[in-house]
Coordinates of C-alpha atoms in Angstrom, one line a residue:
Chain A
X1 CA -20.0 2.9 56.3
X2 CA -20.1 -0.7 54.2
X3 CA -21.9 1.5 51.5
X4 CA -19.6 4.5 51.4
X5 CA -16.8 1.7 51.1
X6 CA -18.6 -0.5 48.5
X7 CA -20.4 2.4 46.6
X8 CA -17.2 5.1 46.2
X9 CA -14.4 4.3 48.2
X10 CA -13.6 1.1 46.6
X11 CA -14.5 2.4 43.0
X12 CA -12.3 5.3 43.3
X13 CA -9.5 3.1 44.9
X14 CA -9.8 0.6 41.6
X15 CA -9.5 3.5 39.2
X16 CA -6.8 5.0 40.5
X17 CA -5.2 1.4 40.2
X18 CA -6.2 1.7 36.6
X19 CA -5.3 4.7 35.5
X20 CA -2.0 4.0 37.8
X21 CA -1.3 0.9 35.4
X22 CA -2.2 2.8 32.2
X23 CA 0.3 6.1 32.7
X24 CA 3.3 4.2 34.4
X25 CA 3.5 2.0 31.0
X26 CA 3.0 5.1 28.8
X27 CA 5.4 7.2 30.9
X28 CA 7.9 4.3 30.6
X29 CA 7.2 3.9 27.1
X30 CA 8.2 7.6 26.7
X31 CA 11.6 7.3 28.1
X32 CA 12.7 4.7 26.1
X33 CA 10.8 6.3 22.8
X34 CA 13.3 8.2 22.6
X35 CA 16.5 5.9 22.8
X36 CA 14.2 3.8 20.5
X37 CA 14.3 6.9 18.1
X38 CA 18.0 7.8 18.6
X39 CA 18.9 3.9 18.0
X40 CA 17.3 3.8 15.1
X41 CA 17.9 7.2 13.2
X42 CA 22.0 6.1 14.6
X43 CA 21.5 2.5 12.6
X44 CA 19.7 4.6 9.7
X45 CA 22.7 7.2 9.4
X46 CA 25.2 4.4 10.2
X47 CA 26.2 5.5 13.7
X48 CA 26.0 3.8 16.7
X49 CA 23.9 6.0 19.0
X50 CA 24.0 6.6 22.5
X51 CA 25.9 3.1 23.9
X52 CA 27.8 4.4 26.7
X53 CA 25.1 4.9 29.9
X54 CA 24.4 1.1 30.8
X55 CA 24.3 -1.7 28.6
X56 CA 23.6 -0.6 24.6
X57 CA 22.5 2.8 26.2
X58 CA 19.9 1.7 27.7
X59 CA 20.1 3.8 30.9
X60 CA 20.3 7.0 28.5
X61 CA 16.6 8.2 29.0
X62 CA 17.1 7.8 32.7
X63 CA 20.4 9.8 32.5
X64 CA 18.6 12.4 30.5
X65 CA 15.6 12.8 32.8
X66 CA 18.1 13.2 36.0
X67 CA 20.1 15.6 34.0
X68 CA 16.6 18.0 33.2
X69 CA 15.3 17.7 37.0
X70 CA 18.4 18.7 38.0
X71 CA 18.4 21.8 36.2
X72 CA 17.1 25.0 37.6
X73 CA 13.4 26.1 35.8
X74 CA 14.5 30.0 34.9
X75 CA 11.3 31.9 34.6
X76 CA 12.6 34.7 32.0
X77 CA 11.2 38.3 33.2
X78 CA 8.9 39.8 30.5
X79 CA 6.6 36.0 30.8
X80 CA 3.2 36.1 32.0
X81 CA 3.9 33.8 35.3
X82 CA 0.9 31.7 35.6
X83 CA 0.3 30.7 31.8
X84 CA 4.1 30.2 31.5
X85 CA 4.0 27.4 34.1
X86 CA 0.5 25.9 33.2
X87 CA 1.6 25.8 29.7
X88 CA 3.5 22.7 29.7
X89 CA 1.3 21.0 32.6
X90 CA -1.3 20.7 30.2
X91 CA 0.9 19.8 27.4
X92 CA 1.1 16.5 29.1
X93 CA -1.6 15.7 30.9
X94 CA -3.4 16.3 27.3
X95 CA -1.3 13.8 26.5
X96 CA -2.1 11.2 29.0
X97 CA -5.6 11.7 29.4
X98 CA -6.5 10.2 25.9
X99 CA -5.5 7.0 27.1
X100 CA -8.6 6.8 29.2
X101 CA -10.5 5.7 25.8
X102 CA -8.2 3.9 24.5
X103 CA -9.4 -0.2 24.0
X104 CA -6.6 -2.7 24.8
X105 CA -9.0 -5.3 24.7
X106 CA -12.5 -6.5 24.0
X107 CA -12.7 -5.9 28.1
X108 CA -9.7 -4.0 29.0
X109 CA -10.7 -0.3 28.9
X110 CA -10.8 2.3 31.5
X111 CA -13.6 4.5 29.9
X112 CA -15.6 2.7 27.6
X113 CA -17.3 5.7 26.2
X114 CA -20.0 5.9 23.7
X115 CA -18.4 8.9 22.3
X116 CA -14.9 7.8 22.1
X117 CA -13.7 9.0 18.8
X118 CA -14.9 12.3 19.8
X119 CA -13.4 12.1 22.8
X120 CA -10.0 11.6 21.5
X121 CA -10.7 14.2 18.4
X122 CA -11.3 16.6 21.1
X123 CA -8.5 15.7 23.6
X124 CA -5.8 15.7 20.2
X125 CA -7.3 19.4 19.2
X126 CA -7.0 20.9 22.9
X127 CA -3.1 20.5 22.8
X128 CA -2.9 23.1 20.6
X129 CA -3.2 25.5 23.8
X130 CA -0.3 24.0 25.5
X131 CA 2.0 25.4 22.8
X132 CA 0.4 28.6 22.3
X133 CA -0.1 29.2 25.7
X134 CA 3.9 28.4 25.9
X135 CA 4.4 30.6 23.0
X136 CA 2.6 33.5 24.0
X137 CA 3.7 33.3 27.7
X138 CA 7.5 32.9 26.8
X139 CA 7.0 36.9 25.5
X140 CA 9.9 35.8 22.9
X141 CA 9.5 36.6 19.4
X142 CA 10.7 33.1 18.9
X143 CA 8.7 30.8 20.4
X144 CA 5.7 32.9 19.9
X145 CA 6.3 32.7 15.7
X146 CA 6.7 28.7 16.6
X147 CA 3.1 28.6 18.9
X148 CA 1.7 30.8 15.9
X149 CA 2.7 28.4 13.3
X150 CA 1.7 25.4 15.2
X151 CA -1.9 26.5 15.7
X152 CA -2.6 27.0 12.2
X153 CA -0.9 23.9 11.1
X154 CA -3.0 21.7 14.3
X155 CA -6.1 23.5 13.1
X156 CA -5.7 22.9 9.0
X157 CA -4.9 19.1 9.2
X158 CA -7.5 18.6 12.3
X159 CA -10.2 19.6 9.5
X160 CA -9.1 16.8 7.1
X161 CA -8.8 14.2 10.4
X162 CA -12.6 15.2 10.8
X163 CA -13.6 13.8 7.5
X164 CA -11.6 10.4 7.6
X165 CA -12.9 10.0 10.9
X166 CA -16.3 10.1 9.3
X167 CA -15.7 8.0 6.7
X168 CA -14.5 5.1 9.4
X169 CA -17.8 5.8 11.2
X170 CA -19.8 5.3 8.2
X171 CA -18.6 1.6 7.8
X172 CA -19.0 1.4 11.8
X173 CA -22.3 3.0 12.8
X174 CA -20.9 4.0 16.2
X175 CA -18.6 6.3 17.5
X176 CA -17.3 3.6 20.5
X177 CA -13.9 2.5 20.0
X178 CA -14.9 -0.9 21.4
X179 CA -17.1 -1.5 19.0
X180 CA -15.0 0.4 15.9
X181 CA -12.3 -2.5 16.6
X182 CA -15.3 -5.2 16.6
X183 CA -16.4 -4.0 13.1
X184 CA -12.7 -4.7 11.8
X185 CA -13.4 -8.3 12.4
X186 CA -13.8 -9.5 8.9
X187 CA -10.9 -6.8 7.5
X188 CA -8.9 -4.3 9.2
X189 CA -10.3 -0.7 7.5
X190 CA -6.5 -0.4 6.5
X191 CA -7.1 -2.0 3.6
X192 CA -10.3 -1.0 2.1
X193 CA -9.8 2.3 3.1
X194 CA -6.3 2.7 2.2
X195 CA -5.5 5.6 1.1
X196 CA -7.7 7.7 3.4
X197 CA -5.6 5.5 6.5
X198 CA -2.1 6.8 5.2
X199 CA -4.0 10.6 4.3
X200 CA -5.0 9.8 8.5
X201 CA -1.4 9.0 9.5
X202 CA 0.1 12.1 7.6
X203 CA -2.4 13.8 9.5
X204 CA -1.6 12.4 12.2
X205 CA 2.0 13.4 11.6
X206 CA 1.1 16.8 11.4
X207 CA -0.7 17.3 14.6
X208 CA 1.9 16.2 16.5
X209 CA 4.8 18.7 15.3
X210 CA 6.5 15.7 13.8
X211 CA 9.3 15.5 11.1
X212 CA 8.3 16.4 8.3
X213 CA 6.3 18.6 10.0
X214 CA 8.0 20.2 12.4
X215 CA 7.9 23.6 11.8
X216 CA 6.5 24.7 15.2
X217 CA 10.6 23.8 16.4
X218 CA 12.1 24.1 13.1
X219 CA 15.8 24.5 14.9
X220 CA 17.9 25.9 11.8
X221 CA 14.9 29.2 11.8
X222 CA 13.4 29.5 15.3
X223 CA 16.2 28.3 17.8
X224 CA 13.9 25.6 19.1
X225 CA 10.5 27.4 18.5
X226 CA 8.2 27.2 21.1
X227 CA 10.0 25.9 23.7
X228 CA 12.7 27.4 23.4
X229 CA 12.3 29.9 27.0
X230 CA 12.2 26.9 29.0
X231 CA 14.6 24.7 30.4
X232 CA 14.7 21.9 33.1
X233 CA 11.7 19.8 33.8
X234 CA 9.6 22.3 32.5
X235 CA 11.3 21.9 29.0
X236 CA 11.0 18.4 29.9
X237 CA 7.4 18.4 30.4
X238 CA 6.9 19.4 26.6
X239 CA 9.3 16.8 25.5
X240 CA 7.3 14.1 27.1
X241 CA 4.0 15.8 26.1
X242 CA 5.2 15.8 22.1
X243 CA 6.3 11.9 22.8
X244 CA 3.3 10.7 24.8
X245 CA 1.0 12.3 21.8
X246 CA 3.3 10.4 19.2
X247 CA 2.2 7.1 21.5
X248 CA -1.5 8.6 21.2
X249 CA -1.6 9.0 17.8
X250 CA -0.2 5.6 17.1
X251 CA -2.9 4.2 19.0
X252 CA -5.9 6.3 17.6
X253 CA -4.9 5.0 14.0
X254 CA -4.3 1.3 15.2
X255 CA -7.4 1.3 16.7
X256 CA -9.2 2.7 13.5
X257 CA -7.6 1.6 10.9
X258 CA -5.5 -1.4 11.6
X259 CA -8.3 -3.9 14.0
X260 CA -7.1 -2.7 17.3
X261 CA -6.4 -6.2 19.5
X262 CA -7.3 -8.2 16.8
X263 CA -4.5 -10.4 15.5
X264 CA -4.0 -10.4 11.6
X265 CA -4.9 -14.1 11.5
X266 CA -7.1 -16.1 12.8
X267 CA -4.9 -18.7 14.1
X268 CA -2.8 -16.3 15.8
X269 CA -5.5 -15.0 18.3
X270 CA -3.7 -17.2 21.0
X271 CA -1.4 -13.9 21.5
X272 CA -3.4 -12.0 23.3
X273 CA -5.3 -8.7 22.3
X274 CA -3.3 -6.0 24.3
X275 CA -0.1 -7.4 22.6
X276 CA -1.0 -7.0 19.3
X277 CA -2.2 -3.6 19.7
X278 CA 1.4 -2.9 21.0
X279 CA 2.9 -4.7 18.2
X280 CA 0.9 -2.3 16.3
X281 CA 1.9 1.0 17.7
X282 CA 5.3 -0.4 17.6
X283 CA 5.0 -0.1 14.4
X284 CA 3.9 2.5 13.7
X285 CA 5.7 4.8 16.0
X286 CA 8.8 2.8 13.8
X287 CA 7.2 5.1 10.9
X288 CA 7.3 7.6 12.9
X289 CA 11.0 7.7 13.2
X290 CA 11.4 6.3 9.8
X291 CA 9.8 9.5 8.6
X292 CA 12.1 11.8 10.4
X293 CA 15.3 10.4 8.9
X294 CA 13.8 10.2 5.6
X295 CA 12.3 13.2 4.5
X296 CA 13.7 16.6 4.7
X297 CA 11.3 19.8 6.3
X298 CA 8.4 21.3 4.5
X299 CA 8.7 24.8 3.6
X300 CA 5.7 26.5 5.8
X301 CA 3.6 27.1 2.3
X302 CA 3.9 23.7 0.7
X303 CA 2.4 22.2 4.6
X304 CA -0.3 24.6 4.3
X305 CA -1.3 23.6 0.6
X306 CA -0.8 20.3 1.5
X307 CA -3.5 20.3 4.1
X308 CA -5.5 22.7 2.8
X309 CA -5.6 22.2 -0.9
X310 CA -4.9 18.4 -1.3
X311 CA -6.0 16.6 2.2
X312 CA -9.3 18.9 2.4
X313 CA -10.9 18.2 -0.9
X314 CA -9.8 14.8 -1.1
X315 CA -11.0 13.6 2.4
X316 CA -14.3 15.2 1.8
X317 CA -14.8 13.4 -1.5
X318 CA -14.2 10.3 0.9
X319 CA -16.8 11.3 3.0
X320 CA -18.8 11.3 0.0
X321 CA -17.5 8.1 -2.2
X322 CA -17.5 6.2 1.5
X323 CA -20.8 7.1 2.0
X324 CA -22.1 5.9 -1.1
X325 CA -20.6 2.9 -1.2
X326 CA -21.8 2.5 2.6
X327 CA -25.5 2.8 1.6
X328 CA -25.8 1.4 -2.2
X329 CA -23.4 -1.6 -1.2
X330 CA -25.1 -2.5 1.7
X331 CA -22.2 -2.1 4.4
X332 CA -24.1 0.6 6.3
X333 CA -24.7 -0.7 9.9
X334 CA -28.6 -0.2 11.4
X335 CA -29.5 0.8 7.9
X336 CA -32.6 -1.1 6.4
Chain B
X1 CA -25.8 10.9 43.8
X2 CA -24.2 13.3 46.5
X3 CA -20.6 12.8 44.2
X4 CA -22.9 14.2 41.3
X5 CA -24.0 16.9 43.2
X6 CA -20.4 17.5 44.3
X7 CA -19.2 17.4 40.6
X8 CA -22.4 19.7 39.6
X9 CA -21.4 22.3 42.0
X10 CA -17.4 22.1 40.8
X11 CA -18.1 22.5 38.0
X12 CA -20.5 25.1 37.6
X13 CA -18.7 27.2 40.3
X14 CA -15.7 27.0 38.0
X15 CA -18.0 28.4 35.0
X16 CA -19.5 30.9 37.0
X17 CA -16.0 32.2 37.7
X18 CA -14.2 32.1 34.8
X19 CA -17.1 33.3 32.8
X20 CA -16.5 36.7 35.0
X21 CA -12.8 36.4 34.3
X22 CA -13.6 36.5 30.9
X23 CA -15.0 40.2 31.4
X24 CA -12.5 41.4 34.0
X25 CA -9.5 39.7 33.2
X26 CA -6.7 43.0 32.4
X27 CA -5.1 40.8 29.7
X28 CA -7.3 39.8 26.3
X29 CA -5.2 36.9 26.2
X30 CA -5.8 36.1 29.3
X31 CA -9.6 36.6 28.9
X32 CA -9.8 34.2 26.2
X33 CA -7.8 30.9 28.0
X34 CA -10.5 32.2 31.0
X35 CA -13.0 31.7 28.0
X36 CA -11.7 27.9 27.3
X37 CA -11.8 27.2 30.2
X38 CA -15.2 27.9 30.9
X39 CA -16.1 26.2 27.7
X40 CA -14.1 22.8 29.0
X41 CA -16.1 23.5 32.7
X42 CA -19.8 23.2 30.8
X43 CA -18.7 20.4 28.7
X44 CA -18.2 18.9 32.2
X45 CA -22.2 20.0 33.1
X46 CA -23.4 18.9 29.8
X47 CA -21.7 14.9 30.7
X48 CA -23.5 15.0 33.9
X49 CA -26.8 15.4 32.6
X50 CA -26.2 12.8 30.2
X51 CA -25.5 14.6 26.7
X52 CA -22.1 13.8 26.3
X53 CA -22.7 14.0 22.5
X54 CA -23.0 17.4 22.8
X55 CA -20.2 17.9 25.5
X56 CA -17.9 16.5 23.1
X57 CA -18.7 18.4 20.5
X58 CA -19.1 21.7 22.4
X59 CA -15.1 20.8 23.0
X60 CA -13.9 20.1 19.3
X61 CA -15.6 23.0 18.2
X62 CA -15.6 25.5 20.4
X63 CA -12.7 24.7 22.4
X64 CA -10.1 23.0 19.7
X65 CA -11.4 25.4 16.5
X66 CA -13.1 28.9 17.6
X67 CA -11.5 30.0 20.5
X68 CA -8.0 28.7 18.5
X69 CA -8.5 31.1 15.7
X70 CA -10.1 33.8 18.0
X71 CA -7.0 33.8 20.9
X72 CA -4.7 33.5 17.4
X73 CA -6.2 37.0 16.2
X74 CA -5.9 38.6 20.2
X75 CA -2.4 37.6 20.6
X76 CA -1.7 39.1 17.2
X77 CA -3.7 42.4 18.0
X78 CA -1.1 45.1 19.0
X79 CA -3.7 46.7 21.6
X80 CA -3.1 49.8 24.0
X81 CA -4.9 48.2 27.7
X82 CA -4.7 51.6 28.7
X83 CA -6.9 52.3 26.1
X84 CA -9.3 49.9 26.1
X85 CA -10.2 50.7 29.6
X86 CA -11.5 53.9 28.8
X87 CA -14.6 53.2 27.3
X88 CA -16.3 51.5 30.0
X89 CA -18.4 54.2 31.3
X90 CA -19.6 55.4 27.6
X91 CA -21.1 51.7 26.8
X92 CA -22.1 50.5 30.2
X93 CA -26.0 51.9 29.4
X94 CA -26.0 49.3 26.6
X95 CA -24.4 46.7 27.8
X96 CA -26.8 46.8 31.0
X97 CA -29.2 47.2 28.6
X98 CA -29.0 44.0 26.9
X99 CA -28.0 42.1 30.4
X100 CA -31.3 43.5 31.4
X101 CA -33.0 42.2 28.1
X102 CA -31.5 38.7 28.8
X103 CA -32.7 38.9 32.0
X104 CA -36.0 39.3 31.9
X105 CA -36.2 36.6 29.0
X106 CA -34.6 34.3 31.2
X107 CA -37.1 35.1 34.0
X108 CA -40.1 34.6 31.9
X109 CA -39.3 31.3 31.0
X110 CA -38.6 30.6 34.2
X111 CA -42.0 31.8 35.2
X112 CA -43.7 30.2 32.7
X113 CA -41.9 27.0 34.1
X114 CA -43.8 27.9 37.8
X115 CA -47.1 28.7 36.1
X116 CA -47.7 25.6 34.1
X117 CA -45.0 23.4 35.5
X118 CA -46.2 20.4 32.4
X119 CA -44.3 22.8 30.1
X120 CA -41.4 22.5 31.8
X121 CA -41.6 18.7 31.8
X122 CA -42.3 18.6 28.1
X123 CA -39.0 20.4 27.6
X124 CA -37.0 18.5 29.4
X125 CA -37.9 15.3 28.4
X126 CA -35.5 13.3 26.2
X127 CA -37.0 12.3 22.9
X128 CA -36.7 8.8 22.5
X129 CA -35.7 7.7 26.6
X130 CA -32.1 7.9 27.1
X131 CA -32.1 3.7 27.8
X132 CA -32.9 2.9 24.5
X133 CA -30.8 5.2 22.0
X134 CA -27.1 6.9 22.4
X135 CA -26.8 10.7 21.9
X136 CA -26.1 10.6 18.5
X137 CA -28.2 8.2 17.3
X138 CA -31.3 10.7 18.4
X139 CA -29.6 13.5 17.2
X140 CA -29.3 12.3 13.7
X141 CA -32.6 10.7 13.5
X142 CA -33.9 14.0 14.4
X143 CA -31.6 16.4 12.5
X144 CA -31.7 14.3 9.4
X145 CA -35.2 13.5 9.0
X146 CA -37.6 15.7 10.8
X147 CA -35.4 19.2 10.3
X148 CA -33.2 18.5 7.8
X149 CA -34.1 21.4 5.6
X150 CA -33.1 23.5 8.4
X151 CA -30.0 21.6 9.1
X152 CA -29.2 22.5 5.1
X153 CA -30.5 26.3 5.6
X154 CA -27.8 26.6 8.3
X155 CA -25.5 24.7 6.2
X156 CA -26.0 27.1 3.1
X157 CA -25.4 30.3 5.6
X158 CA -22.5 28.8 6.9
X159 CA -21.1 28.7 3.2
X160 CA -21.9 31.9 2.1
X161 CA -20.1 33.5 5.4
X162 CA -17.4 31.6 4.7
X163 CA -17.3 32.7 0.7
X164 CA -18.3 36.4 2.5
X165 CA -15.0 36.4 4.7
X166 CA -12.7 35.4 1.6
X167 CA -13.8 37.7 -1.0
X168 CA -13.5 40.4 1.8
X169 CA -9.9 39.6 2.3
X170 CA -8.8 38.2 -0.2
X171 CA -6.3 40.2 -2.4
X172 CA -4.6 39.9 -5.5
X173 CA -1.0 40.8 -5.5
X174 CA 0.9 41.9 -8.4
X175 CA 5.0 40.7 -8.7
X176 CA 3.9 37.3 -6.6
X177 CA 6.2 34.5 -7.7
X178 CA 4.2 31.4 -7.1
X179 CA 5.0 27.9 -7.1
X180 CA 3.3 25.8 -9.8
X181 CA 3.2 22.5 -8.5
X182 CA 2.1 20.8 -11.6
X183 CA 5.6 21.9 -13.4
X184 CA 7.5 21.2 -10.5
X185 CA 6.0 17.3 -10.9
X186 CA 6.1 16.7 -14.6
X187 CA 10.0 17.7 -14.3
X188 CA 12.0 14.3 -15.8
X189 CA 13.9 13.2 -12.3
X190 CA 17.0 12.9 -14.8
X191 CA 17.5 16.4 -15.5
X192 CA 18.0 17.7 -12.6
X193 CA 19.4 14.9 -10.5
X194 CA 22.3 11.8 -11.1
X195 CA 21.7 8.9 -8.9
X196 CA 25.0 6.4 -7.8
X197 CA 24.4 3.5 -6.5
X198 CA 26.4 4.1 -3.1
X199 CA 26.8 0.5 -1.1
X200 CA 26.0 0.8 3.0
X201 CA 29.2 1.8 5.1
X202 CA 31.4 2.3 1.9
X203 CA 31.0 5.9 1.5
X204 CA 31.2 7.7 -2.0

């Protein structure tokens, strides 16, 4: 009996814990994502934003999420059932899943996989299905041109992500996130690497049906594109899936391009590790939102030759000038 | 090891069975999120025996790229299921044919496996020990060194099918109006735009 407590009860027990003390921050994180991004596109357009639930607003996401459970899920009759329901199930636990890999600190991971980039490539690529599982299902000529544009747009920039990926692992050797952020020691990759980190985060952009991007729920076209069939938590569901990715994202390029936990200077590394990586995605989820009051939609054809005829040739000639570079200036790691 | 056993069994039972719903399913669509799925389920297999290299990757490709595009061109197909039932009994001799074929391969490796059971250990062996090397470190200092003119044959065939499927489609148009990017950026900002200077919260 001491065994089966010691050998898998207790495990089990202390992941759960984990993974318990992972989600409830991201979930919460979510909510109040988007008052964040209501606050600020208000401050950017010179409104005030939502200031009436609670103090400054800040019971709105609550309000909101009572408001969706509340509603009645309406099923509409030409939708395939069981892919209509699944549909935005997986949209979010896609979402949440990637946090397993995710390093917080030197020690402070839940996963610490030797294949984590990989692991998170694959996770980011798989929520395409949510959406054209939601698109096909809905059996709505809206939301199925929405799901059809958002898997050709995940697919395109994916291929570019690929190849700035590499060029990261070249400087690296390894494809653990653990030991990605230890290699950013000396300099975050952000800045040798430059351009080929904002060419990630434009990417990055992309996958996630953000502004400028957003074509897969371009409102003034497609109603609401692929989501537009569902309503209540199911609608919900998707919302918190497309917000938990934005979280994701943030967190896949601090970790790879901007040191992870490691503070910016030396003399600050009395703040510890997980704060700075917050600090990080704070700000970069900030760009985020930036973005989206800034820049107006891409037509469907410029998006396309954007990933396809600019990101595509240029990342692969990073591949290539990183590589060089890599072996000939001697930052190659296990290379003699 | 019994939880490994456990996970073995779940996830291999799910294979098995959604591999069949691949074949039976009514709905293409449907076949194909069976086919993910069964992907996702032997991705699970391949991280239990260690090889999560190769799990991973069997995801991102196969999973995130291939069955993408493929479900992309069955939900697009306007196909008659009526139809496409019809043909069963006029290809079932080869189809069971070839299941036959696959068969018997299968069951000659497996006997060669019972007759000289050291071939089966040489194959299963992991070259260098799993201890001492990750997954893709003894990939690559295979794939790069011992077989890399292979690695480049495959790459080359992979290239020419890919410059085989665009010549095949593509086609030029006549009355196209395309966008020339390269005029569209050398256009002097000032001709086509007046900026004012407009102060916060005063308005124009």
């Amino acid at each position: 009996m001491a065994e089966f407590w010691d050998g898998y009860l207790w495990p089990t027990i202390w992941t759960v814990i984990k993974i318990v003390a992972i989600v409830l921050p991201v979930m919460l994180s979510v909510a109040y994502l988007t008052l964040a991004e209501r606050k600020v596109i208000a401050s950017m357009h010179l409104r005030r934003g939502p200031n009436v639930v609670g103090p400054w607003g800040l019971l709105q996401p609550m309000a909101d999420g009572l408001k969706l459970f509340l509603k009645e899920i309406v099923i509409p009759t030409g939708a395939s059932r069981g892919v209509f329901i699944i549909a935005p199930m997986l949209t979010l636990i896609l979402a949440l899943i990637a946090w397993a890999v995710i390093p917080f600190s030197e020690t402070m991971v839940l996963s610490n996989l030797n294949v984590g980039v990989l692991y998170l490539f694959a996770v980011s690529g798989l929520g395409v299905y949510g959406i054209l599982m939601a698109g096909w299902a809905s059996n709505s000529k809206y939301a199925f041109l929405g799901s059809l544009r958002s898997a050709a747009q995940m697919v395109s920039y994916e291929v570019s992500m690929g190849f700035i990926i590499i060029t990261v692992l070249v400087f690296t050797g390894s494809l653990n996130l653990v030991d990605i952020v230890k290699a950013q020691e000396d300099v975050w990759f952000m800045f040798p690497l430059f351009p080929f980190a904002v060419m990630f985060f434009i990417s990055c952009v992309a996958e996630t049906n953000r502004h400028p991007f957003d074509l897969p729920e371009a409102e003034a076209e497609l109603v609401g594109g692929y989501n537009v069939e569902y309503g209540g938590m199911a609608f919900a569901l998707f919302f918190l899936g497309e917000y938990a990715n934005m979280i994701m994202m943030s967190a896949f390029t601090a970790v790879l391009f901007m040191g992870g936990w490691l503070p910016p200077f030396e003399f600050l590394s009395f703040i510890p590790g997980p704060i700075w990586l917050i600090l990080k995605i704070c700000f970069l989820l900030f760009v985020f939102i930036w973005l989206r009051a800034a820049y107006p939609r891409y037509r469907y054809d410029q998006l396309m030759r954007l990933g396809w005829k600019v990101f595509l040739p240029l990342s692969l000639a990073g591949v290539i000038i990183a590589s060089g570079v890599a072996v000939y200036g001697g930052f190659a790691p296990g290379l003699q | 090891m019994i939880v490994q056993a456990l996970a073995f069994y779940l996830f291999a039972a799910v294979t098995v069975a959604s591999a069949v719903m691949v074949i039976t399913a009514k709905n293409p669509v449907h076949s194909v999120l069976f086919l993910v799925l069964a992907f996702f389920n032997t991705a699970g297999l391949f991280v239990l025996m260690g090889a999560e290299f190769l799990a991973m990757l069997l995801v991102v490709v196969y999973c995130g790229a291939v069955t993408v595009l493929f479900l992309f061109v069955v939900m697009m197909l306007d196909i008659n299921f009526v139809e496409l039932r019809q043909g069963f009994l006029q290809y079932l001799p080869l189809g069971a044919t070839i299941g036959i074929i696959l068969l018997a391969e299968l069951a000659v490796v497996m006997g060669g496996w019972h007759f000289a059971p050291e071939a089966a250990k040489a194959g299963a062996a992991p070259i260098p020990a799993i201890e001492t090397m990750t997954n893709t470190h003894a990939l690559g200092a295979v794939l790069y060194t011992d077989y890399i003119y292979l690695f480049q044959a495959a790459g080359l065939v992979l290239l020419v099918g890919m410059i085989g499927a665009i010549v095949l489609t593509h086609r030029k148009r006549t009355g196209v109006r395309r966008q020339v990017i390269a005029d569209q950026v050398n256009i002097d900002v000032k001709d086509v735009a007046e900026f004012k200077k407009v102060e916060s919260g005063k308005g124009v």
